[in-house]
Coordinates of C-alpha atoms in Angstrom, one line a residue:
M172 CA 27.7 -25.7 -27.2
P173 CA 26.8 -27.1 -23.8
K174 CA 24.5 -24.0 -23.6
A175 CA 22.8 -24.9 -26.8
F176 CA 22.4 -29.0 -25.7
F177 CA 20.4 -27.6 -22.7
L178 CA 18.5 -25.4 -24.6
K179 CA 17.2 -27.8 -27.2
P180 CA 14.8 -29.8 -25.3
F181 CA 13.4 -26.7 -23.8
F182 CA 12.2 -25.3 -27.3
F183 CA 11.3 -28.6 -28.5
L184 CA 9.0 -28.8 -25.6
Y185 CA 7.8 -25.1 -26.0
R186 CA 7.1 -25.7 -29.8
I187 CA 4.8 -28.8 -29.1
F188 CA 3.0 -26.7 -26.3
F189 CA 2.5 -23.7 -28.2
R190 CA 1.0 -25.4 -31.1
K191 CA -1.7 -27.0 -28.9
L192 CA -2.1 -23.6 -27.2
R193 CA -2.7 -21.7 -30.3
G194 CA -5.1 -24.4 -31.5
F195 CA -7.0 -24.1 -28.5
S196 CA -7.3 -20.4 -28.7
K197 CA -8.2 -20.5 -32.3
S198 CA -11.2 -22.9 -31.6
V199 CA -12.1 -20.6 -28.6
S200 CA -12.1 -17.4 -30.5
S201 CA -13.9 -19.0 -33.3
N202 CA -16.7 -20.2 -30.9
S203 CA -17.2 -16.9 -29.1
H204 CA -17.0 -14.7 -32.1
A205 CA -19.7 -17.0 -33.6
T206 CA -21.7 -16.7 -30.2
S207 CA -21.0 -12.9 -30.2
L208 CA -22.6 -12.4 -33.6
S209 CA -25.7 -14.2 -32.5
S210 CA -26.0 -12.2 -29.3
S211 CA -25.3 -8.5 -31.3
Q212 CA -28.7 -8.9 -32.8
S213 CA -30.2 -8.1 -29.6
K214 CA -27.1 -5.9 -27.9
N215 CA -26.0 -2.6 -29.0
Q216 CA -22.2 -3.2 -28.7
K217 CA -20.1 0.2 -29.3
S218 CA -16.5 1.2 -28.6
F219 CA -15.3 2.8 -25.4
G220 CA -13.8 5.3 -27.1
S221 CA -16.8 6.7 -28.3
F222 CA -18.5 6.2 -25.2
H223 CA -15.9 8.0 -23.2
S224 CA -16.2 11.1 -25.6
Q225 CA -20.3 11.0 -24.9
R226 CA -20.0 10.5 -20.9
S227 CA -21.6 13.8 -20.3
N228 CA -25.1 12.3 -21.5
L229 CA -25.1 9.8 -18.6
T230 CA -27.8 10.8 -16.0
N231 CA -28.5 10.2 -12.6
Q232 CA -30.3 7.1 -13.6
T233 CA -27.8 5.1 -15.3
L234 CA -26.3 1.7 -13.6
I235 CA -23.1 0.8 -14.9
V236 CA -22.0 -2.7 -14.9
F237 CA -18.5 -3.0 -15.5
D238 CA -15.4 -5.7 -15.6
V239 CA -12.5 -4.8 -13.3
E240 CA -9.7 -6.0 -15.2
G241 CA -10.7 -5.0 -18.5
A242 CA -12.5 -1.8 -17.9
L243 CA -11.0 -0.2 -14.8
L244 CA -7.3 -1.3 -14.3
K245 CA -4.8 -0.3 -16.9
A246 CA -2.4 -3.5 -16.4
S247 CA -3.2 -6.9 -18.2
C248 CA -1.2 -9.0 -16.1
L249 CA -2.8 -10.2 -12.7
F250 CA 0.5 -11.7 -11.7
N251 CA 1.6 -8.6 -9.7
Y252 CA -1.5 -8.6 -7.3
F253 CA -1.0 -12.2 -6.6
M254 CA 2.7 -11.7 -5.9
L255 CA 1.5 -9.2 -3.3
V256 CA -0.8 -11.6 -1.6
A257 CA 1.6 -14.5 -1.8
F258 CA 4.4 -12.4 0.1
E259 CA 2.3 -10.7 2.4
A260 CA -0.2 -13.2 3.5
G261 CA 2.3 -16.6 3.0
G262 CA 5.8 -15.2 3.3
F263 CA 9.0 -15.5 1.3
V264 CA 8.6 -19.4 0.3
R265 CA 5.2 -19.1 -1.0
A266 CA 6.2 -16.0 -3.3
L267 CA 9.2 -18.2 -4.4
V268 CA 6.8 -21.0 -5.3
L269 CA 4.5 -18.5 -7.4
F270 CA 7.6 -17.0 -9.0
L271 CA 9.1 -20.1 -10.2
L272 CA 5.7 -21.3 -11.9
W273 CA 5.1 -18.3 -13.6
P274 CA 6.5 -19.7 -16.7
I275 CA 3.7 -22.3 -16.4
I276 CA 1.1 -19.7 -15.5
F277 CA 1.9 -17.7 -18.5
L278 CA 2.0 -20.7 -21.0
V279 CA -1.3 -22.2 -19.9
G280 CA -3.5 -19.3 -20.4
D281 CA -5.6 -16.7 -18.3
K282 CA -8.2 -19.2 -16.8
I283 CA -5.9 -22.2 -15.8
G284 CA -3.2 -19.7 -14.8
L285 CA -5.7 -17.7 -12.6
K286 CA -6.8 -20.8 -10.9
I287 CA -2.8 -22.1 -10.2
M288 CA -2.2 -18.5 -8.6
V289 CA -5.2 -18.5 -6.3
M290 CA -4.2 -22.2 -5.1
V291 CA -0.4 -21.0 -4.5
C292 CA -1.4 -17.8 -2.8
F293 CA -4.4 -18.8 -0.7
F294 CA -4.2 -22.7 0.2
G295 CA -3.8 -22.8 4.0
V296 CA -4.4 -19.3 4.8
K297 CA -6.5 -18.5 7.6
K298 CA -9.6 -16.4 6.6
D299 CA -10.0 -14.3 9.5
S300 CA -6.4 -13.0 9.8
F301 CA -6.3 -12.2 5.8
R302 CA -5.9 -8.6 6.0
V303 CA -4.1 -8.0 2.7
G304 CA -7.2 -7.2 0.5
T305 CA -8.0 -4.2 3.0
A306 CA -4.3 -3.3 4.1
V307 CA -2.0 -3.7 1.2
L308 CA -3.8 -4.3 -2.2
P309 CA -5.8 -1.0 -2.5
K310 CA -2.6 1.3 -2.9
F311 CA -1.4 -0.9 -5.8
F312 CA -5.1 -1.1 -7.2
L313 CA -5.3 2.6 -7.0
E314 CA -2.2 3.2 -8.9
D315 CA -3.4 1.2 -11.6
V316 CA -6.6 2.7 -11.9
G317 CA -7.1 4.5 -15.4
L318 CA -8.2 8.0 -15.4
E319 CA -10.4 7.9 -18.2
A320 CA -12.3 4.4 -17.1
F321 CA -12.4 6.3 -13.4
E322 CA -14.4 9.5 -15.1
V323 CA -16.8 7.4 -16.8
L324 CA -17.8 5.7 -13.6
Q325 CA -18.4 8.7 -11.9
R326 CA -20.9 9.8 -14.1
G327 CA -22.8 6.8 -13.2
A328 CA -25.7 6.8 -10.5
K329 CA -25.1 3.1 -9.4
K330 CA -22.1 1.2 -10.3
I331 CA -21.7 -2.6 -10.3
A332 CA -18.1 -4.0 -10.5
V333 CA -17.7 -7.5 -12.0
S334 CA -14.6 -9.4 -11.3
K335 CA -12.7 -12.7 -11.9
L336 CA -10.8 -12.1 -8.8
P337 CA -11.3 -13.4 -5.6
Q338 CA -13.8 -11.1 -3.5
V339 CA -11.3 -10.8 -0.8
M340 CA -8.8 -9.2 -3.1
I341 CA -11.0 -6.6 -4.5
E342 CA -13.9 -5.8 -2.3
S343 CA -12.1 -3.1 0.0
F344 CA -10.6 -1.3 -2.7
L345 CA -13.6 -0.8 -5.0
K346 CA -16.1 -0.1 -2.1
D347 CA -14.1 1.8 0.5
Y348 CA -12.0 3.9 -2.1
L349 CA -13.7 4.2 -5.3
E350 CA -17.2 4.1 -3.7
I351 CA -18.5 1.2 -6.1
D352 CA -22.2 0.2 -5.0
M353 CA -21.9 -3.5 -5.5
V354 CA -18.7 -5.8 -6.0
V355 CA -19.2 -9.3 -7.5
G356 CA -16.1 -11.4 -7.2
K357 CA -15.3 -15.0 -7.0
E358 CA -15.9 -16.7 -3.5
L359 CA -13.2 -18.9 -2.0
K360 CA -14.1 -22.4 -0.7
V361 CA -13.4 -22.4 3.3
F362 CA -12.6 -25.5 5.4
G363 CA -12.0 -25.2 9.0
G364 CA -11.5 -21.6 8.7
Y365 CA -8.6 -21.8 6.4
F366 CA -8.9 -21.1 2.5
L367 CA -8.4 -24.3 0.2
G368 CA -7.2 -22.3 -2.7
I369 CA -10.2 -23.2 -4.8
M370 CA -12.5 -20.7 -6.3
E371 CA -16.5 -21.3 -6.2
E372 CA -18.0 -21.5 -9.8
E373 CA -20.1 -18.5 -10.6
E374 CA -22.8 -20.6 -12.1
N375 CA -23.6 -21.9 -8.9
R376 CA -24.1 -18.6 -7.1
N377 CA -27.6 -16.9 -7.5
I378 CA -26.3 -13.3 -7.3
V379 CA -28.5 -11.4 -9.6
S380 CA -32.0 -11.5 -7.7
P381 CA -30.1 -10.1 -4.3
L382 CA -28.2 -7.3 -6.3
L383 CA -31.2 -6.2 -8.5
E384 CA -33.7 -6.0 -5.5
E385 CA -31.1 -4.0 -3.4
L386 CA -30.6 -1.6 -6.0
E387 CA -34.4 -1.6 -6.7
L388 CA -34.1 -2.0 -10.4
G389 CA -37.6 -3.7 -10.5
G390 CA -37.1 -6.5 -12.9
H391 CA -35.9 -7.2 -16.3
D392 CA -38.7 -5.4 -18.1
S393 CA -39.4 -2.6 -16.0
M394 CA -36.1 -1.1 -15.0
A395 CA -35.8 2.0 -12.9
F396 CA -32.2 2.6 -14.2
D397 CA -30.7 2.8 -17.8
T398 CA -28.3 0.1 -17.6
I399 CA -25.0 0.0 -19.5
G400 CA -22.1 -2.4 -19.6
I401 CA -18.4 -1.9 -20.2
S402 CA -16.0 -4.6 -20.9
A403 CA -12.6 -5.6 -22.4
S404 CA -14.0 -8.9 -23.9
N405 CA -16.9 -10.8 -24.8
E406 CA -16.2 -12.9 -22.1
F407 CA -17.7 -10.9 -19.6
R408 CA -20.9 -10.2 -21.8
Y409 CA -22.4 -13.5 -20.7
H410 CA -22.1 -13.0 -17.2
Q411 CA -25.8 -12.7 -15.6
L412 CA -25.4 -9.0 -15.0
F413 CA -24.3 -8.1 -18.3
S414 CA -27.2 -9.6 -19.7
Y415 CA -29.3 -6.6 -18.1
C416 CA -27.4 -3.9 -20.1
K417 CA -29.3 -2.1 -22.6
E418 CA -25.7 -1.3 -24.4
V419 CA -22.4 -2.9 -24.1
Y420 CA -19.0 -0.9 -24.5
L421 CA -16.0 -2.8 -25.4
V422 CA -12.5 -1.5 -24.3
A423 CA -9.8 -2.0 -26.8
D424 CA -6.1 -2.5 -26.3
S425 CA -5.7 0.9 -27.7
D426 CA -7.8 2.4 -25.5
K427 CA -6.2 1.3 -22.3
R428 CA -2.7 2.0 -23.7
S429 CA -3.8 5.7 -24.1
W430 CA -5.2 5.7 -20.5
K431 CA -3.4 8.0 -17.9
N432 CA -2.9 7.0 -14.2
L433 CA -5.8 8.4 -11.9
P434 CA -4.0 11.5 -9.7
R435 CA -3.9 10.9 -6.1
D436 CA -5.7 14.2 -5.6
R437 CA -8.7 12.5 -7.6
Y438 CA -9.0 9.5 -5.2
P439 CA -12.7 9.7 -3.9
K440 CA -10.9 8.6 -0.6
K441 CA -7.5 9.8 0.7
L442 CA -5.1 6.7 1.1
V443 CA -3.3 7.7 4.3
F444 CA -2.8 4.3 5.6
H445 CA -1.6 1.1 3.9
D446 CA 0.5 -1.9 5.0
G447 CA 3.0 -4.5 3.5
R448 CA 6.8 -4.9 3.4
L449 CA 6.9 -4.4 -0.5
A450 CA 7.3 -1.0 -1.7
L451 CA 7.3 -1.5 -5.4
T452 CA 5.0 -3.2 -7.7
P453 CA 6.1 -6.7 -8.1
T454 CA 6.0 -7.3 -11.7
P455 CA 8.0 -11.0 -12.6
L456 CA 11.2 -8.8 -13.6
E457 CA 11.0 -6.9 -10.2
T458 CA 10.1 -10.0 -8.2
L459 CA 13.3 -11.5 -9.8
A460 CA 15.2 -8.4 -8.7
I461 CA 14.0 -8.9 -5.3
L462 CA 14.9 -12.4 -5.0
M463 CA 18.2 -12.0 -6.3
W464 CA 19.0 -8.7 -4.0
A465 CA 17.6 -10.4 -0.8
P466 CA 20.5 -12.6 0.3
L467 CA 23.1 -9.7 -0.5
G468 CA 20.5 -7.2 1.0
I469 CA 20.3 -9.0 4.6
A470 CA 24.0 -9.0 4.7
V471 CA 24.3 -5.3 3.5
A472 CA 21.6 -4.6 6.4
I473 CA 23.6 -6.5 9.2
F474 CA 26.7 -4.5 8.3
R475 CA 24.8 -1.2 8.3
I476 CA 23.4 -2.1 11.6
I477 CA 26.8 -3.1 13.3
V478 CA 28.4 -0.1 11.8
G479 CA 25.6 2.3 13.2
I480 CA 25.6 0.9 16.8
S481 CA 29.0 0.4 17.3
L482 CA 31.4 3.2 15.8
P483 CA 31.5 6.9 16.7
Y484 CA 29.4 9.2 14.2
D485 CA 32.5 10.6 12.5
V486 CA 33.6 7.2 11.6
S487 CA 30.2 5.4 10.6
F488 CA 28.6 8.1 8.8
P489 CA 31.0 7.8 6.1
L490 CA 30.8 4.1 6.1
L491 CA 27.2 4.3 6.0
G492 CA 27.3 6.4 2.9
F493 CA 29.9 4.2 1.3
S494 CA 27.3 1.3 1.5
G495 CA 24.5 3.2 -0.3
L496 CA 22.6 4.9 2.9
Q497 CA 22.0 8.5 2.2
L498 CA 21.3 11.3 4.6
T499 CA 20.6 14.9 3.7
V500 CA 20.3 17.6 6.1
G501 CA 18.5 20.9 5.3
A502 CA 19.0 24.4 6.5
P503 CA 18.4 26.4 8.6
K504 CA 21.2 25.0 10.8
L505 CA 21.0 25.4 14.4
R506 CA 23.1 27.5 16.4
K507 CA 25.0 26.0 19.2
Q508 CA 23.5 27.5 22.6
T509 CA 25.3 27.0 26.0
P510 CA 22.7 26.4 28.6
P511 CA 23.0 28.1 31.9
M512 CA 25.6 26.7 34.4
D513 CA 22.8 26.7 37.2
K514 CA 20.4 24.7 35.7
P515 CA 21.4 22.9 32.5
R516 CA 18.3 22.1 30.4
G517 CA 18.4 20.5 27.1
V518 CA 16.3 21.4 23.7
L519 CA 13.5 19.4 22.7
Y520 CA 13.4 18.1 19.1
V521 CA 9.8 17.5 17.8
C522 CA 9.7 15.5 14.4
N523 CA 7.0 13.8 12.4
H524 CA 7.4 9.9 12.4
R525 CA 8.7 7.9 9.5
T526 CA 10.5 5.1 10.7
L527 CA 11.7 3.6 14.1
L528 CA 15.2 5.1 12.9
D529 CA 14.2 8.7 13.1
P530 CA 15.8 9.4 16.2
L531 CA 19.3 7.5 15.4
Y532 CA 19.0 9.5 12.0
L533 CA 18.5 12.9 13.9
C534 CA 21.6 11.8 16.1
F535 CA 23.7 11.3 12.7
A536 CA 22.6 14.8 11.4
L537 CA 23.4 16.8 14.8
K538 CA 26.5 14.2 15.4
K539 CA 25.5 14.2 19.0
N540 CA 23.5 12.0 21.2
L541 CA 19.9 12.6 22.4
H542 CA 17.4 11.1 24.3
A543 CA 14.4 9.6 22.5
V544 CA 10.8 9.0 24.1
T545 CA 8.7 6.7 22.1
Y546 CA 5.0 5.6 22.8
S547 CA 6.2 2.1 21.6
L548 CA 9.1 0.0 21.0
S549 CA 10.2 -3.2 20.3
K550 CA 12.4 -5.2 22.7
M551 CA 14.7 -5.8 19.9
S552 CA 15.0 -2.2 18.8
E553 CA 15.7 -1.1 22.4
I554 CA 18.4 -3.6 23.0
L555 CA 20.0 -2.7 19.7
S556 CA 19.5 1.1 20.0
P557 CA 23.0 2.9 20.5
I558 CA 21.1 5.7 22.3
K559 CA 19.0 5.8 25.1
T560 CA 15.3 5.4 24.6
V561 CA 12.5 5.7 27.2
R562 CA 8.8 4.3 26.5
L563 CA 6.0 6.4 27.6
T564 CA 3.2 5.4 29.6
R565 CA 0.1 7.1 27.9
N566 CA -0.5 8.6 31.4
R567 CA 0.0 12.2 31.0
H568 CA 1.3 13.1 34.2
Q569 CA 3.7 10.5 34.5
D570 CA 5.2 11.2 30.8
G571 CA 5.4 14.7 31.5
K572 CA 7.8 14.4 34.6
M573 CA 9.6 11.6 32.8
M574 CA 10.2 14.2 29.7
E575 CA 10.9 16.8 32.4
K576 CA 13.6 14.7 33.9
L577 CA 15.2 13.9 30.8
L578 CA 15.4 17.6 29.9
N579 CA 17.5 18.3 32.7
Q580 CA 20.0 15.5 31.4
G581 CA 20.3 16.7 27.9
D582 CA 18.5 16.9 24.5
V583 CA 15.3 15.1 24.0
V584 CA 13.7 13.9 20.5
V585 CA 9.9 13.0 20.5
C586 CA 7.6 12.2 17.9
P587 CA 4.3 13.2 18.9
E588 CA 2.3 11.4 16.0
G589 CA 2.9 8.3 18.1
T590 CA 3.2 6.0 15.3
T591 CA 4.7 6.0 11.8
C592 CA 2.8 7.3 8.4
R593 CA 4.1 6.4 4.8
E594 CA 2.1 8.7 2.8
P595 CA 2.4 12.5 2.5
Y596 CA 0.0 13.2 5.5
L597 CA 0.9 14.1 9.3
L598 CA -1.1 12.4 11.8
R599 CA -2.5 14.5 15.0
F600 CA 0.3 15.6 17.0
S601 CA 0.0 15.0 20.8
P602 CA 0.2 18.4 22.7
L603 CA 2.1 17.2 25.6
F604 CA 5.5 18.1 24.3
S605 CA 4.3 22.0 24.1
E606 CA 3.8 21.9 28.0
I607 CA 7.5 20.8 28.6
S608 CA 9.9 22.8 26.9
D609 CA 10.4 26.4 25.9
E610 CA 12.9 25.6 23.2
I611 CA 11.4 23.5 20.7
I612 CA 13.0 22.8 17.4
P613 CA 10.5 21.2 14.7
I614 CA 12.1 18.5 12.4
A615 CA 10.8 17.7 9.1
I616 CA 11.8 14.1 8.3
T617 CA 10.8 12.5 4.8
T618 CA 12.2 9.0 3.5
H619 CA 12.6 7.3 0.3
V620 CA 12.6 3.4 -0.2
S621 CA 13.1 1.4 -3.4
M622 CA 12.4 -2.2 -2.3
F623 CA 10.9 -2.6 1.2
H624 CA 9.1 -0.6 3.5
G625 CA 10.9 -0.3 7.3
T626 CA 7.3 0.0 9.1
T627 CA 4.6 -2.3 9.8
A628 CA 1.1 -2.6 11.6
G629 CA 0.4 -6.2 11.2
G630 CA 3.8 -7.6 11.0
L631 CA 6.9 -8.1 13.2
K632 CA 7.7 -4.4 14.5
C633 CA 11.5 -5.9 15.6
L634 CA 12.2 -6.6 11.9
D635 CA 11.3 -3.0 10.6
P636 CA 15.0 -1.4 11.2
L637 CA 16.5 -4.7 9.3
F638 CA 13.8 -4.2 6.2
F639 CA 14.8 -0.4 5.8
T640 CA 18.4 -1.1 6.0
M641 CA 17.7 -4.1 3.2
N642 CA 17.2 -1.4 0.6
P643 CA 19.9 -1.1 -2.0
S644 CA 20.0 3.0 -1.2
P645 CA 17.6 4.3 1.3
I646 CA 17.4 8.1 1.4
Y647 CA 16.6 10.0 4.6
T648 CA 16.0 13.8 4.5
I649 CA 16.0 15.8 7.4
Q650 CA 15.1 19.7 7.7
L651 CA 15.8 21.5 10.9
L652 CA 13.1 24.2 11.4
E653 CA 13.1 27.5 13.2
K654 CA 12.9 27.2 17.1
V655 CA 9.0 27.6 18.7
S656 CA 8.2 28.6 22.1
G657 CA 6.0 26.4 23.9
L658 CA 6.1 26.4 27.7
S659 CA 5.9 30.3 28.3
T660 CA 3.2 31.1 25.7
C661 CA 1.0 28.2 27.3
R662 CA 1.6 29.3 30.6
D663 CA 0.9 33.2 29.7
G664 CA -2.3 32.0 28.1
D665 CA -1.5 33.5 24.7
R666 CA -1.8 29.9 23.2
S667 CA -3.1 26.7 24.4
S668 CA -0.6 23.5 24.1
F669 CA -3.1 22.3 21.1
D670 CA -2.5 25.5 19.5
V671 CA 1.2 25.2 19.9
A672 CA 1.0 21.4 18.5
N673 CA -1.3 22.3 15.9
Y674 CA 1.3 25.2 14.7
V675 CA 4.2 23.0 14.9
Q676 CA 2.5 20.1 12.8
G677 CA 1.5 22.6 10.5
E678 CA 5.1 24.1 9.9
I679 CA 6.5 20.6 9.4
G680 CA 3.8 19.8 7.0
K681 CA 4.6 22.9 5.0
A682 CA 8.3 22.3 5.0
L683 CA 7.6 18.6 3.7
G684 CA 4.5 19.6 1.4
F685 CA 2.5 17.1 3.5
E686 CA -1.3 17.3 4.5
S687 CA -2.3 17.5 8.2
T688 CA -4.8 15.2 9.4
K689 CA -6.9 14.6 12.7
L690 CA -6.2 10.8 12.4
T691 CA -4.4 9.1 15.4
R692 CA -2.5 6.1 16.0
R693 CA -5.6 4.5 17.1
D694 CA -7.3 4.9 13.7
K695 CA -4.3 3.4 11.9
Y696 CA -4.4 0.1 13.6
L697 CA -8.1 -0.3 13.5
I698 CA -7.8 0.1 9.6
L699 CA -4.8 -1.8 9.0
A700 CA -4.6 -4.5 11.8
G701 CA -8.2 -4.6 13.1
N702 CA -7.0 -3.5 16.7
E703 CA -5.9 -0.4 18.9
G704 CA -2.0 -1.0 18.5
I705 CA -1.6 -4.2 20.9
S706 CA 0.0 -6.6 19.9
S707 CA 2.1 -9.5 21.5
K708 CA 4.5 -9.9 18.1
C709 CA 7.9 -8.0 19.5
T710 CA 5.7 -5.4 21.5
I711 CA 4.6 -2.7 19.2

């Protein structure tokens, strides 16, 4: 009875509001239908399904103008992308405000809802520091691209993308990863270097002439290209660029439902690096799950960290497993070797780098303490680490002497990539480790998270362990590979240190199914953070 009492006012207001919206949508649809009938006399409008089956007819003189949201992306809801902007660029509070406004955004319709989301996500965000569009969103956009739409676009000689989203959200994804020639999105108003959360009206922007001149179309009557348009609605047909199309193909909802996702191996440019804390697409339902889990997740993370740094391995390992943290150790198992008594020397473990917790999890797998050498480590992680960690100076001679000293004291673990990589790729291995020890054990590491990434390039590195352990059930998988000889083969001249490093990289790559690259830590930070990996935020 009390529940019904509180729900009655809500449903009463909803019925009134819904009737208004229904009447408004009917008037808009009738007006647009009448306009489309008049314009159809000058446009040859066809279905996208028939066009996709005849895409081989496209030539190297075909220019495609397409609607990004309706003719490329499978999802019809833009809330997911704005939630990424709100969370990654604005923080938890801004994301919470956007989520609380979601019912209103849903009810008011696409146009007004878009303006609300832009205002919430961008108001007060500094323009120069906004990197979500280049570092975070491309991954989620690529996962939402329809394969059939992509195949059509690939056949065009030139492609122009038209979007109702802000330019800063879509430009990098379309130009850098899908090789789209031109991107026409909405510009955001800026004051004092900060976004105002208001989009410029398209009618006030003279966008047609510069685009046509750059693509050398030669004017409306004597085009050098056969221009076609692809859209999901008649709304975009009245965009200035669509007026130059000889034919316009409309994508139906049934077409999009049958689309497949673009496979990773079909990406025009490999997605090796991406940033951001969220590991899942924040739909309204997923966002609700994140917001509900976050308080409990922080408590669970603190419990896991305290247990991991304060208790012996035999005690902490079962407790961490009980809390949902999983660790799998793969074969072959290492044989225990007793070093000579006259000159004890440790084993050098060489692993790929997934999170800052890699050395600690290797200690759990081996059930013994190791010395960890790293190129970068936050002060917080250094203080909380239960094992000895030593920073390398990037001076080859000094670092070599330091690693040799540590090996004389015991076993050492090193991550020669120098930085973490989330995707199934391996960065270039620094060859220094191969010149230090003749007993090298390659370690293949992979992780799985369901909510939060435990790595960042542009955020606070000191929070990486916290975010990783906040996941409900994070998984670490460690494979111990066969021993590799390094020092002796380099001294004998059989193989260079680079050959040994590349061999170890290749063995780890084969064990994980990862692709080896020549990319470095510097490449990662230039792409994601716009710097070379030097930051004052918790010392990266």
